[in-house]
mmCIF file of C-alpha atoms and ligand atoms in Angstrom:
data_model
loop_
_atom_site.group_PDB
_atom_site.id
_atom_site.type_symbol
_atom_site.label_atom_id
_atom_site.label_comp_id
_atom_site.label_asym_id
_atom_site.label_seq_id
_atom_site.Cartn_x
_atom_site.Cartn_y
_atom_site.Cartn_z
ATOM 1 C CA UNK I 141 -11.399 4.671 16.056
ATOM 2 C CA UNK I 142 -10.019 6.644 13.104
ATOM 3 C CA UNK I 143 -8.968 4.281 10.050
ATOM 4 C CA UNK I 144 -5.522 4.743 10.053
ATOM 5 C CA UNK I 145 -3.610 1.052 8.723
ATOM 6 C CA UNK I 146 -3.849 -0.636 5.555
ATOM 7 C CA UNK I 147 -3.353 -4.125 6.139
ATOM 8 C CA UNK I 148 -0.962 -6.462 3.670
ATOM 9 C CA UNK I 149 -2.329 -9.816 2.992
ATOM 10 C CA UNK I 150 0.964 -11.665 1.857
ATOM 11 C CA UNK I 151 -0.169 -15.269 2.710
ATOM 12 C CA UNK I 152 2.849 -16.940 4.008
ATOM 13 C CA UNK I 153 3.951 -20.659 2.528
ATOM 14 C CA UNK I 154 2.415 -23.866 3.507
ATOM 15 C CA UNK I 155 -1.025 -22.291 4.181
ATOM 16 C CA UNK I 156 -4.434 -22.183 1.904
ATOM 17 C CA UNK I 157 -3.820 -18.641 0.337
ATOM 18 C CA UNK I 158 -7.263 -18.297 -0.019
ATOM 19 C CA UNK I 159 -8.849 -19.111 3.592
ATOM 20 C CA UNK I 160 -5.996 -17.222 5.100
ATOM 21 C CA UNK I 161 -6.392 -14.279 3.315
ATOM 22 C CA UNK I 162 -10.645 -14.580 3.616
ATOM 23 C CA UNK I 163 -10.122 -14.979 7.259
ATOM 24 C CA UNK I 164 -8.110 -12.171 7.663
ATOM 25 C CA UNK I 165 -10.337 -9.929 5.639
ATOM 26 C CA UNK I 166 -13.261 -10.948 7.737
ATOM 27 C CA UNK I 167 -11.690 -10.250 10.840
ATOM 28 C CA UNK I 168 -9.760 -6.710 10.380
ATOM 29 C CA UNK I 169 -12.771 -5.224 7.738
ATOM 30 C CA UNK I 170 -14.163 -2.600 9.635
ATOM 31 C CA UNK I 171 -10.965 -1.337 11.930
ATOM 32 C CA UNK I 172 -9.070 -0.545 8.707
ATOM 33 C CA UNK I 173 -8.828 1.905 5.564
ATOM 34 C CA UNK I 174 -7.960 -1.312 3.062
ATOM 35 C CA UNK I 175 -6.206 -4.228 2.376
ATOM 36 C CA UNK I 176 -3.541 -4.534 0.054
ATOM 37 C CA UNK I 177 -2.856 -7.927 -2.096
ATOM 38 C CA UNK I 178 0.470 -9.019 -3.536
ATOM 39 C CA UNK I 179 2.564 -11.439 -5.457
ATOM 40 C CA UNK I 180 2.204 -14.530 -2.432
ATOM 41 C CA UNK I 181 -1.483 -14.031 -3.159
ATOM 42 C CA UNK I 182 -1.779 -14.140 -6.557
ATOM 43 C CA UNK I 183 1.079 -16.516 -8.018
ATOM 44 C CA UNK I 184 -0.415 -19.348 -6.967
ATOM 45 C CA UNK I 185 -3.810 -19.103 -7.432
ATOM 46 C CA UNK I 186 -4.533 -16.064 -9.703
ATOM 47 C CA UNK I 187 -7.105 -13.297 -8.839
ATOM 48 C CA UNK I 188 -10.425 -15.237 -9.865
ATOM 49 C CA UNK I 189 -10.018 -16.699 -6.441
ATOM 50 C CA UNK I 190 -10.367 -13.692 -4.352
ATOM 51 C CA UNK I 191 -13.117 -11.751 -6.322
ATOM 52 C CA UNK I 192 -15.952 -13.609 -4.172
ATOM 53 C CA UNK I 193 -14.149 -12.033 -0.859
ATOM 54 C CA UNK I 194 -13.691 -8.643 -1.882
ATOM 55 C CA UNK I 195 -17.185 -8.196 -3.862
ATOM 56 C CA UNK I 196 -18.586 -5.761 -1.841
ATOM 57 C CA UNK I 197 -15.895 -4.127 0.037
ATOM 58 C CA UNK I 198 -15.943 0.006 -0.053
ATOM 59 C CA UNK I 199 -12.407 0.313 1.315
ATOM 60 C CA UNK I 200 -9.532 0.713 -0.150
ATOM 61 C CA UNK I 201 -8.327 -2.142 -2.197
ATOM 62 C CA UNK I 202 -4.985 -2.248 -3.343
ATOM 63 C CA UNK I 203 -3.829 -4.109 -6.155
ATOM 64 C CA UNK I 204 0.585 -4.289 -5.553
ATOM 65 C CA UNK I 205 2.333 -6.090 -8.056
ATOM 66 C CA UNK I 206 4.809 -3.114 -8.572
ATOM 67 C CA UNK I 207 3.816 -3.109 -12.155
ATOM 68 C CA UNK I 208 7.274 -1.887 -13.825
ATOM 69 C CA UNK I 209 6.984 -2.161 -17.899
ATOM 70 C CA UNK I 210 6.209 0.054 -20.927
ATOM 71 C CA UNK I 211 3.211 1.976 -20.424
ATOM 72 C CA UNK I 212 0.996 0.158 -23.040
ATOM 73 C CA UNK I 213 1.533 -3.171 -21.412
ATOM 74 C CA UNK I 214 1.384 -1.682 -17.869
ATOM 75 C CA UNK I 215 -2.334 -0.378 -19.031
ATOM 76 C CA UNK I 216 -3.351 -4.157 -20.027
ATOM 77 C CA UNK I 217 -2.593 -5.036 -16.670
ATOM 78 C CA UNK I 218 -4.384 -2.113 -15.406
ATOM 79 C CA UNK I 219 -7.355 -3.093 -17.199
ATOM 80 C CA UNK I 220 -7.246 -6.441 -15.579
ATOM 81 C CA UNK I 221 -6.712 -5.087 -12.128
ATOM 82 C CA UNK I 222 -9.721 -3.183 -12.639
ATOM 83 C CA UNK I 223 -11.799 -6.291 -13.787
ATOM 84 C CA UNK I 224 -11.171 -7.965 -10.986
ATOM 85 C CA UNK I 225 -12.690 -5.607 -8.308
ATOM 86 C CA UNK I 226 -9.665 -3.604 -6.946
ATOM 87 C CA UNK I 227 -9.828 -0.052 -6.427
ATOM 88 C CA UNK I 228 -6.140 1.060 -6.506
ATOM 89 C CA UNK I 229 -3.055 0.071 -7.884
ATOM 90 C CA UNK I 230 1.274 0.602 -7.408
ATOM 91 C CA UNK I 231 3.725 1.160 -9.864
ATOM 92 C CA UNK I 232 7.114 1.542 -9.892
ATOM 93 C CA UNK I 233 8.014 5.500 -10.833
ATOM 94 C CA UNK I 234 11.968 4.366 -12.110
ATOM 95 C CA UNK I 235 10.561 3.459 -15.421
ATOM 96 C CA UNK I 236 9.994 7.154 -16.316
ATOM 97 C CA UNK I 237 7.410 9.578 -16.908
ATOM 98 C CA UNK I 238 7.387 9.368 -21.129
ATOM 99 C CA UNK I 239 5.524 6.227 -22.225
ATOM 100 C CA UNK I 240 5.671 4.657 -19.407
ATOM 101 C CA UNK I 241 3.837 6.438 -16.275
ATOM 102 C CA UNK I 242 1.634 8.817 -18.337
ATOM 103 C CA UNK I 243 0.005 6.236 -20.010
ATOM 104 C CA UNK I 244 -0.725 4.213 -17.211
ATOM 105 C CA UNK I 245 -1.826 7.719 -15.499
ATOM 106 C CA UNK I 246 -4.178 8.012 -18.282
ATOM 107 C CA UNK I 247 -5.550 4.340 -18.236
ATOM 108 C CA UNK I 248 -5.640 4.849 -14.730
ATOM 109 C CA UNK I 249 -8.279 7.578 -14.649
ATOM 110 C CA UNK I 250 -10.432 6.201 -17.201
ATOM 111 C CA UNK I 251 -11.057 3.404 -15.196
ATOM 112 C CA UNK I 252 -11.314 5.135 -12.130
ATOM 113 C CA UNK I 253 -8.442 3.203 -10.365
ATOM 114 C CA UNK I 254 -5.975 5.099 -7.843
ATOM 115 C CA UNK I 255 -2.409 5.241 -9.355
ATOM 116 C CA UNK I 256 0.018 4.672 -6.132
ATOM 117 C CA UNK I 257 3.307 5.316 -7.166
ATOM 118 C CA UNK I 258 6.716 4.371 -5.159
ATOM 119 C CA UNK I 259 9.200 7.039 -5.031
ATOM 120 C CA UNK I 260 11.675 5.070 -2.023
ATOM 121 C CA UNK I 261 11.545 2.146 -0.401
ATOM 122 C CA UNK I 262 11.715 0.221 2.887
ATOM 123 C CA UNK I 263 14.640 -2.509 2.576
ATOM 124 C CA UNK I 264 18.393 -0.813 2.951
ATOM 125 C CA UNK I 265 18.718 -1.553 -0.742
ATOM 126 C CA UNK I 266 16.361 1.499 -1.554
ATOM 127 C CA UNK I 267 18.918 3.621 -0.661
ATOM 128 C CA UNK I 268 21.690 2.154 -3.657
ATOM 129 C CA UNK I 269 19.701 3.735 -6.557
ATOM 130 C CA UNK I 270 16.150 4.483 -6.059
ATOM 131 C CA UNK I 271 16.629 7.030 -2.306
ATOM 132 C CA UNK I 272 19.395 8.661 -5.034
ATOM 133 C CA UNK I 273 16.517 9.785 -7.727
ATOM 134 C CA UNK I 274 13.409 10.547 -4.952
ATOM 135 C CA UNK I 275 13.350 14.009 -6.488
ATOM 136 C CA UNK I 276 12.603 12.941 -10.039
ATOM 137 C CA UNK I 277 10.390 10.061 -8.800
ATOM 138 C CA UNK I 278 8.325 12.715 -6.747
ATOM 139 C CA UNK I 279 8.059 15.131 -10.132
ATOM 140 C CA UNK I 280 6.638 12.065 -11.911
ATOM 141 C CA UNK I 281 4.786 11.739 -9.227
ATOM 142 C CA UNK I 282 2.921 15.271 -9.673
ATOM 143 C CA UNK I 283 2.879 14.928 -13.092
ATOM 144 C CA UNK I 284 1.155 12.170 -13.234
ATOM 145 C CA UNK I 285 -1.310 13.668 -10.806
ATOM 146 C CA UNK I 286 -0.796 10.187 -8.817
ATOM 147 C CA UNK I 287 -3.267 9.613 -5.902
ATOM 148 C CA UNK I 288 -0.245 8.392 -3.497
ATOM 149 C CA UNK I 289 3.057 7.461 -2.856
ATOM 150 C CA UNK I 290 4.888 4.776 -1.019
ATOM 151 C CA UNK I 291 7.559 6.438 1.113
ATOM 152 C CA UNK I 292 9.541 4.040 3.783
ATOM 153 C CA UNK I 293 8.316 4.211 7.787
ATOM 154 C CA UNK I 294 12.025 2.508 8.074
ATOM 155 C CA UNK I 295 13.013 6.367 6.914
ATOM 156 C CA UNK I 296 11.236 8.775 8.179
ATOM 157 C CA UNK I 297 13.562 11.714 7.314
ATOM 158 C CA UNK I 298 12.323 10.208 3.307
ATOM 159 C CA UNK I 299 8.553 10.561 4.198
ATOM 160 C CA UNK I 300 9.396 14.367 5.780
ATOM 161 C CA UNK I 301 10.967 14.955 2.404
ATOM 162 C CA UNK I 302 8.354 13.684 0.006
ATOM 163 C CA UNK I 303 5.915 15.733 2.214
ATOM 164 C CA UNK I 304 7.558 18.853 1.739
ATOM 165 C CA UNK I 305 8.053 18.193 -1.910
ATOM 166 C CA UNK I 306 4.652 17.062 -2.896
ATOM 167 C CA UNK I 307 2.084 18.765 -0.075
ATOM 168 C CA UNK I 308 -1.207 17.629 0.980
ATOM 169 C CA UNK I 309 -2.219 16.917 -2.379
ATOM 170 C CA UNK I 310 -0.930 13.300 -2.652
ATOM 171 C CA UNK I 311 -1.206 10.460 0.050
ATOM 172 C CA UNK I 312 1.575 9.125 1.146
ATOM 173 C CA UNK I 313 1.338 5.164 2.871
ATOM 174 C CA UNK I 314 3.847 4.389 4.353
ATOM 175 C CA UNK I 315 5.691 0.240 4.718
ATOM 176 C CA UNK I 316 8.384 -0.916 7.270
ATOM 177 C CA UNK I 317 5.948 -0.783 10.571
ATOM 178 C CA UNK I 318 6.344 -3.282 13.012
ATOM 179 C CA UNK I 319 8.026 -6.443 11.475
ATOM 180 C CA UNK I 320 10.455 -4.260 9.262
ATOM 181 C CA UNK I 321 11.320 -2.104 12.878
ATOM 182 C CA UNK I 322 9.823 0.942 12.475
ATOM 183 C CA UNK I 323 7.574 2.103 15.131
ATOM 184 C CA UNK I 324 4.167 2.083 14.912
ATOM 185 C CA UNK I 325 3.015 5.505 14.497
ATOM 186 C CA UNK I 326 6.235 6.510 13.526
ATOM 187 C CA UNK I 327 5.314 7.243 9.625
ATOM 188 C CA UNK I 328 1.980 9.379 10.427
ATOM 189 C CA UNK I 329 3.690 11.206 12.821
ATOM 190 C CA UNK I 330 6.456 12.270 10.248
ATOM 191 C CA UNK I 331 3.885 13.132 7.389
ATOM 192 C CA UNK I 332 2.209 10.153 5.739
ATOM 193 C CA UNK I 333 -1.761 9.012 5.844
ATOM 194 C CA UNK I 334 -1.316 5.465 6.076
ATOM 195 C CA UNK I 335 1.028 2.801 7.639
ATOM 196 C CA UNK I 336 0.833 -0.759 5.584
ATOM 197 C CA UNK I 337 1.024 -3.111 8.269
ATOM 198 C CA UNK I 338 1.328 -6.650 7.002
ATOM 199 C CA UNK I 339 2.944 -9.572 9.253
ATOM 200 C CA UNK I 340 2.721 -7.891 12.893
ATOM 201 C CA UNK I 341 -1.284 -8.082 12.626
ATOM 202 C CA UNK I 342 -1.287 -10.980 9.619
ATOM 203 C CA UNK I 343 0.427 -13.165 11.805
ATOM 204 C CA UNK I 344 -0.794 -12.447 14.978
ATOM 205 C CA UNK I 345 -2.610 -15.198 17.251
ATOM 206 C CA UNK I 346 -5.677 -13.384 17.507
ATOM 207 C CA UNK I 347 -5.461 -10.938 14.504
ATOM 208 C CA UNK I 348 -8.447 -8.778 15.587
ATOM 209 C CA UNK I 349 -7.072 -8.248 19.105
ATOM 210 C CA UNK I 350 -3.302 -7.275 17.658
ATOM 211 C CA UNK I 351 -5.065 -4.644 15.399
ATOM 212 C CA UNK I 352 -6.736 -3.262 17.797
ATOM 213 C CA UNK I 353 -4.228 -2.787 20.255
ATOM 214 C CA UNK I 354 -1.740 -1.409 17.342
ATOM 215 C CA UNK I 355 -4.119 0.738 16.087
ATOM 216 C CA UNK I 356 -4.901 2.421 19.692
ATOM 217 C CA UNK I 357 -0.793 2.403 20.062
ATOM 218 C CA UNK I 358 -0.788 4.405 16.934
ATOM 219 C CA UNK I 359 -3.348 6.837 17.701
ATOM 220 C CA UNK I 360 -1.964 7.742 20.853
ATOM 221 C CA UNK I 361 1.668 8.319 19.505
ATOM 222 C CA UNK I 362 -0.233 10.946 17.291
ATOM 223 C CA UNK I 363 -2.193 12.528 19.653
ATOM 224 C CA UNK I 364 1.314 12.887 21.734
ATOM 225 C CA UNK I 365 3.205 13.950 18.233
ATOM 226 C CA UNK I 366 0.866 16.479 17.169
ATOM 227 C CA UNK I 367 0.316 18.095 20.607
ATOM 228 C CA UNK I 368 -2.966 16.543 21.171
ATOM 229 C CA UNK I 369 -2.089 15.438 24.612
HETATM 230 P P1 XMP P 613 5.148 -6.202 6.585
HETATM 231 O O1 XMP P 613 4.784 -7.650 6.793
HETATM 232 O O2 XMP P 613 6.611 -5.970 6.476
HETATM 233 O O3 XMP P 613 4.493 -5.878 5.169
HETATM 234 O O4 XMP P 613 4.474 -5.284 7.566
HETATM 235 C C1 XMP P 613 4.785 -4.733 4.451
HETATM 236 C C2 XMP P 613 4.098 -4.776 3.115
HETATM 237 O O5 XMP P 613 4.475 -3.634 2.400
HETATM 238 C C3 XMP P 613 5.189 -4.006 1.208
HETATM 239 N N1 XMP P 613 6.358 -3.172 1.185
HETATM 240 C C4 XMP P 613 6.563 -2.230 0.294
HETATM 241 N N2 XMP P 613 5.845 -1.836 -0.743
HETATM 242 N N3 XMP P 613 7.418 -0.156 -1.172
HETATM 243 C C5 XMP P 613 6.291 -0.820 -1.488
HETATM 244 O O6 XMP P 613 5.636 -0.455 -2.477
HETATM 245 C C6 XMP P 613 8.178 -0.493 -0.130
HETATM 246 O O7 XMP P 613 9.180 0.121 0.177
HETATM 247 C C7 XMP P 613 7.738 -1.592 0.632
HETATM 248 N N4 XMP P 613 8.233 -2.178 1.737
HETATM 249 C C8 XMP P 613 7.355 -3.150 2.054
HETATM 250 C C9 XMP P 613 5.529 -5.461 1.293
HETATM 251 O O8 XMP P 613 5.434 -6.033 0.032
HETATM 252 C C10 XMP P 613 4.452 -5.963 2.231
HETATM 253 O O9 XMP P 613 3.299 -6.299 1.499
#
């Protein structure tokens, strides 16, 4: 089984953020390429809680809080991502290129972290301001010799455009999967590395047997798409 899905770990309310998210991790570990962790994590109970999970995890680890400031304060925040185990980190690309994204670029590869930048973005709303500046976003995105981008599954003719732009140099993972309507599959077969699955598997009954079966689902929409079959 290829590893194809990174899953996102946005504990829902009423739960233990912390068991949920360790029993998730536990389950899906070795079908997937990472996990990603977000704001519904962390708010609540900080990062200091997950470090004992994560400790020796090779995968990708994915550190989204869509950091969006001056680059000098994004590169604190950088520093503390680091610290706390992850591997990989997104940023917003709208706040520019000059003191913004370099420097966290730069911070970036000193500590060895993977800069994942979004250039669009799932909801409808992307497509008010951000869809409107994907070219720039995409040159900031080379420039800053980012590691990925996010690009929408919800808009495939977006990831077909960033993948054109930027080439193979630059991953593209793709959102909108499954509980956002987009097909699963849909994304890699239009271009991008990864689909970020989140509530379809996160939420499942049995979590290991959903990921599993949406992982095989995937793989054989692209064996069909790219003439495998
Ligand atoms: P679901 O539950 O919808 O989870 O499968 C999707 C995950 O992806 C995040 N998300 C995005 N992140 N740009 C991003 O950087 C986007 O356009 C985007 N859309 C969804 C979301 O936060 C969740 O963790």
């Amino acid at each position: 089984m290829v590893k194809i899905i990174i899953i996102a770990l946005d504990p829902p309310p009423n739960v233990d953020e912390v068991e949920w998210i360790e029993n998730r991790f536990y389950e899906l570990n070795g079908l997937v390429s990472g996990f990603k962790i977000g704001l519904p994590a962390v708010l609540k109970n900080g990062l200091e809680s997950y470090k004992r999970i994560f400790k020796d995890y090779k995968g990708l680890l994915i550190a989204d809080f869509k950091l969006a400031d001056i680059g000098d304060i994004m590169s604190m925040s950088a520093e503390i991502i680091k610290s706390y185990g992850f591997n990989a980190m997104i940023a917003h690309s709208f706040v520019g290129y000059s003191n913004a994204i370099d420097k966290l670029s730069k911070k970036a590869k000193d500590l060895g972290l993977k800069l994942i930048l979004v250039v669009s973005m799932s909801h409808e709303g992307s497509k008010e301001y951000i869809d409107g500046h994907l070219n720039d976003f995409l040159q900031i995105a080379v420039k800053a010799n980012a590691w990925g981008v996010v690009a929408p599954a919800t808009r495939v003719d977006v990831i077909r455009n960033v993948r054109s732009k930027v080439g193979k140099d630059i991953k593209i993972l793709s959102p909108g999967v499954g509980a956002q309507g987009a097909d699963f599959g849909s994304a890699i077969c239009n271009g991008a590395d990864y689909e970020i699955i989140g509530r379809s598997i996160t939420g499942a009954e049995n979590i290991k047997e959903k990921a599993t079966q949406i992982i095989k689902t995937i793989e054989e929409r692209v064996k069909i798409c790219r003439g495998l079959q």
